[in-house]
């Protein structure tokens, strides 16, 4: 699920939330559970649509379609992030501690959510995927280079 073009594209809004959307989301949850991740965006599996999902421990699995971040807290926190598209590497990233987001669920129902802690973190990471951004973009050039060379080494050692 690595190195696909849609990772660097801006994903397109979902026009109709229908049974196809539901099937896509069900497949995304399967993949997320298989990889024991906490979040996944459709762009990561080569589908540049504005959809992402979260599943944090025993917390409710959530699907977010056409999400918009309405508000973020001024307070920032430092938290370690990884990404299923860059397996094996992690980095500490600063982001707002809390946020309010509006989106539609897989049944086409709009909702608003106030999130903080890990959920707020995962939401922001996944939202970035819809914009074609990756967590490594937030690192200094030096840190990014180090992390990417570590990632390349890991990739080679697995082949
Ligand atoms: Ni990611």
mmCIF file of C-alpha atoms and ligand atoms in Angstrom:
data_model
loop_
_atom_site.group_PDB
_atom_site.id
_atom_site.type_symbol
_atom_site.label_atom_id
_atom_site.label_comp_id
_atom_site.label_asym_id
_atom_site.label_seq_id
_atom_site.Cartn_x
_atom_site.Cartn_y
_atom_site.Cartn_z
ATOM 1 C CA UNK A 1 0.000 0.000 0.000
ATOM 2 C CA UNK A 2 3.024 2.225 -0.502
ATOM 3 C CA UNK A 3 4.300 4.486 -3.270
ATOM 4 C CA UNK A 4 1.122 5.305 -5.132
ATOM 5 C CA UNK A 5 0.439 8.538 -6.976
ATOM 6 C CA UNK A 6 -2.659 9.462 -5.011
ATOM 7 C CA UNK A 7 -0.514 9.890 -1.881
ATOM 8 C CA UNK A 8 0.653 13.222 -3.256
ATOM 9 C CA UNK A 9 -2.619 14.297 -4.844
ATOM 10 C CA UNK A 10 -5.401 16.349 -3.379
ATOM 11 C CA UNK A 11 -8.317 13.942 -3.019
ATOM 12 C CA UNK A 12 -11.674 14.770 -4.614
ATOM 13 C CA UNK A 13 -14.927 15.224 -2.682
ATOM 14 C CA UNK A 14 -17.293 12.250 -2.668
ATOM 15 C CA UNK A 15 -20.352 13.223 -4.739
ATOM 16 C CA UNK A 16 -22.729 10.500 -3.648
ATOM 17 C CA UNK A 17 -22.453 8.504 -0.468
ATOM 18 C CA UNK A 18 -23.891 5.189 -1.636
ATOM 19 C CA UNK A 19 -23.417 1.443 -1.311
ATOM 20 C CA UNK A 20 -20.120 1.708 -3.213
ATOM 21 C CA UNK A 21 -18.829 4.132 -0.604
ATOM 22 C CA UNK A 22 -19.933 1.745 2.136
ATOM 23 C CA UNK A 23 -18.166 -1.175 0.456
ATOM 24 C CA UNK A 24 -15.000 0.871 0.049
ATOM 25 C CA UNK A 25 -15.078 1.835 3.720
ATOM 26 C CA UNK A 26 -15.674 -1.765 4.834
ATOM 27 C CA UNK A 27 -12.621 -2.796 2.794
ATOM 28 C CA UNK A 28 -10.584 0.004 4.347
ATOM 29 C CA UNK A 29 -11.468 -1.230 7.852
ATOM 30 C CA UNK A 30 -10.384 -4.744 6.913
ATOM 31 C CA UNK A 31 -7.048 -3.435 5.708
ATOM 32 C CA UNK A 32 -6.593 -1.187 8.736
ATOM 33 C CA UNK A 33 -7.226 -4.064 11.122
ATOM 34 C CA UNK A 34 -4.939 -6.361 9.172
ATOM 35 C CA UNK A 35 -2.108 -3.845 9.515
ATOM 36 C CA UNK A 36 -3.092 -2.958 13.094
ATOM 37 C CA UNK A 37 -3.191 0.711 12.215
ATOM 38 C CA UNK A 38 -5.222 3.471 13.851
ATOM 39 C CA UNK A 39 -6.208 5.378 10.723
ATOM 40 C CA UNK A 40 -6.335 5.051 6.958
ATOM 41 C CA UNK A 41 -7.228 7.406 4.111
ATOM 42 C CA UNK A 42 -8.622 6.209 0.768
ATOM 43 C CA UNK A 43 -5.711 7.946 -0.989
ATOM 44 C CA UNK A 44 -3.384 5.454 0.680
ATOM 45 C CA UNK A 45 -4.949 2.618 -1.272
ATOM 46 C CA UNK A 46 -4.872 4.564 -4.530
ATOM 47 C CA UNK A 47 -8.383 6.001 -4.335
ATOM 48 C CA UNK A 48 -8.168 9.801 -4.260
ATOM 49 C CA UNK A 49 -11.518 10.438 -2.576
ATOM 50 C CA UNK A 50 -12.056 12.511 0.544
ATOM 51 C CA UNK A 51 -12.580 9.582 2.909
ATOM 52 C CA UNK A 52 -10.676 8.395 5.940
ATOM 53 C CA UNK A 53 -11.332 6.051 8.829
ATOM 54 C CA UNK A 54 -10.106 5.762 12.399
ATOM 55 C CA UNK A 55 -10.003 2.828 14.788
ATOM 56 C CA UNK A 56 -8.225 3.521 18.039
ATOM 57 C CA UNK A 57 -8.103 0.528 20.349
ATOM 58 C CA UNK A 58 -11.576 -0.356 21.510
ATOM 59 C CA UNK A 59 -12.943 3.066 20.604
ATOM 60 C CA UNK A 60 -15.799 3.223 18.066
ATOM 61 C CA UNK A 61 -14.586 2.734 14.489
ATOM 62 C CA UNK A 62 -15.337 5.954 12.615
ATOM 63 C CA UNK A 63 -15.622 6.877 8.954
ATOM 64 C CA UNK A 64 -15.209 10.496 7.833
ATOM 65 C CA UNK A 65 -16.418 11.513 4.378
ATOM 66 C CA UNK A 66 -15.802 15.011 2.945
ATOM 67 C CA UNK A 67 -14.481 16.191 6.306
ATOM 68 C CA UNK A 68 -13.706 19.777 7.180
ATOM 69 C CA UNK A 69 -11.738 20.905 10.194
ATOM 70 C CA UNK A 70 -13.753 23.793 11.611
ATOM 71 C CA UNK A 71 -11.552 24.737 14.539
ATOM 72 C CA UNK A 72 -8.260 23.741 16.110
ATOM 73 C CA UNK A 73 -6.941 24.506 19.587
ATOM 74 C CA UNK A 74 -4.162 27.020 19.997
ATOM 75 C CA UNK A 75 -2.405 24.581 22.259
ATOM 76 C CA UNK A 76 -0.043 22.272 20.400
ATOM 77 C CA UNK A 77 1.218 18.896 21.508
ATOM 78 C CA UNK A 78 4.146 16.755 20.533
ATOM 79 C CA UNK A 79 3.236 13.189 19.608
ATOM 80 C CA UNK A 80 4.923 10.299 17.854
ATOM 81 C CA UNK A 81 3.441 9.518 14.431
ATOM 82 C CA UNK A 82 3.858 6.728 11.959
ATOM 83 C CA UNK A 83 2.056 5.963 8.723
ATOM 84 C CA UNK A 84 0.969 2.749 6.996
ATOM 85 C CA UNK A 85 2.366 4.260 3.784
ATOM 86 C CA UNK A 86 5.816 4.571 5.399
ATOM 87 C CA UNK A 87 5.982 1.446 7.537
ATOM 88 C CA UNK A 88 8.722 1.119 10.118
ATOM 89 C CA UNK A 89 9.518 4.772 10.782
ATOM 90 C CA UNK A 90 8.125 7.214 13.320
ATOM 91 C CA UNK A 91 8.713 10.824 14.252
ATOM 92 C CA UNK A 92 7.531 13.285 16.860
ATOM 93 C CA UNK A 93 5.298 15.948 15.314
ATOM 94 C CA UNK A 94 3.694 19.078 16.804
ATOM 95 C CA UNK A 95 0.028 19.620 16.063
ATOM 96 C CA UNK A 96 -3.006 21.209 17.712
ATOM 97 C CA UNK A 97 -4.154 19.287 20.780
ATOM 98 C CA UNK A 98 -7.862 19.403 19.976
ATOM 99 C CA UNK A 99 -10.149 20.139 17.084
ATOM 100 C CA UNK A 100 -13.726 20.305 15.877
ATOM 101 C CA UNK A 101 -14.542 18.588 12.629
ATOM 102 C CA UNK A 102 -17.611 18.222 10.468
ATOM 103 C CA UNK A 103 -18.081 15.259 8.114
ATOM 104 C CA UNK A 104 -20.540 12.667 6.812
ATOM 105 C CA UNK A 105 -20.555 9.057 7.909
ATOM 106 C CA UNK A 106 -20.841 5.946 5.692
ATOM 107 C CA UNK A 107 -24.636 6.159 5.905
ATOM 108 C CA UNK A 108 -24.590 9.679 4.494
ATOM 109 C CA UNK A 109 -25.413 11.277 7.826
ATOM 110 C CA UNK A 110 -23.658 14.555 8.695
ATOM 111 C CA UNK A 111 -22.031 14.858 12.102
ATOM 112 C CA UNK A 112 -19.751 17.125 14.076
ATOM 113 C CA UNK A 113 -17.121 15.811 16.427
ATOM 114 C CA UNK A 114 -14.931 17.409 19.083
ATOM 115 C CA UNK A 115 -11.751 15.421 19.362
ATOM 116 C CA UNK A 116 -8.642 15.574 21.493
ATOM 117 C CA UNK A 117 -5.817 13.252 22.434
ATOM 118 C CA UNK A 118 -5.031 10.391 20.081
ATOM 119 C CA UNK A 119 -8.237 10.776 18.086
ATOM 120 C CA UNK A 120 -7.455 14.433 17.303
ATOM 121 C CA UNK A 121 -3.963 13.398 16.291
ATOM 122 C CA UNK A 122 -5.102 10.590 13.988
ATOM 123 C CA UNK A 123 -7.779 12.805 12.425
ATOM 124 C CA UNK A 124 -5.208 15.478 11.565
ATOM 125 C CA UNK A 125 -2.778 12.942 10.154
ATOM 126 C CA UNK A 126 -5.479 11.340 7.993
ATOM 127 C CA UNK A 127 -6.890 14.702 6.938
ATOM 128 C CA UNK A 128 -3.428 15.594 5.633
ATOM 129 C CA UNK A 129 -3.568 12.533 3.379
ATOM 130 C CA UNK A 130 -6.618 14.061 1.659
ATOM 131 C CA UNK A 131 -4.485 17.109 0.882
ATOM 132 C CA UNK A 132 -1.604 15.020 -0.459
ATOM 133 C CA UNK A 133 0.499 15.767 2.626
ATOM 134 C CA UNK A 134 2.505 13.336 4.747
ATOM 135 C CA UNK A 135 3.678 13.707 8.363
ATOM 136 C CA UNK A 136 7.294 13.845 7.183
ATOM 137 C CA UNK A 137 6.517 17.158 5.460
ATOM 138 C CA UNK A 138 6.371 18.709 8.928
ATOM 139 C CA UNK A 139 9.920 17.699 9.785
ATOM 140 C CA UNK A 140 13.025 19.790 9.162
ATOM 141 C CA UNK A 141 14.854 18.877 5.946
ATOM 142 C CA UNK A 142 17.597 17.165 7.942
ATOM 143 C CA UNK A 143 15.228 15.044 10.030
ATOM 144 C CA UNK A 144 13.211 14.162 6.945
ATOM 145 C CA UNK A 145 16.327 13.006 5.074
ATOM 146 C CA UNK A 146 17.377 10.825 8.013
ATOM 147 C CA UNK A 147 13.952 9.280 8.342
ATOM 148 C CA UNK A 148 13.624 8.599 4.616
ATOM 149 C CA UNK A 149 17.049 6.984 4.379
ATOM 150 C CA UNK A 150 16.132 4.767 7.345
ATOM 151 C CA UNK A 151 12.886 3.902 5.554
ATOM 152 C CA UNK A 152 14.728 3.040 2.308
ATOM 153 C CA UNK A 153 17.162 0.822 4.211
ATOM 154 C CA UNK A 154 14.290 -1.004 5.923
ATOM 155 C CA UNK A 155 12.560 -1.476 2.577
ATOM 156 C CA UNK A 156 15.681 -2.963 1.021
ATOM 157 C CA UNK A 157 16.296 -5.293 3.942
ATOM 158 C CA UNK A 158 12.769 -6.684 3.519
ATOM 159 C CA UNK A 159 13.275 -7.550 -0.155
HETATM 160 NI NI1 LIG B 1 -0.624 8.019 7.183
#
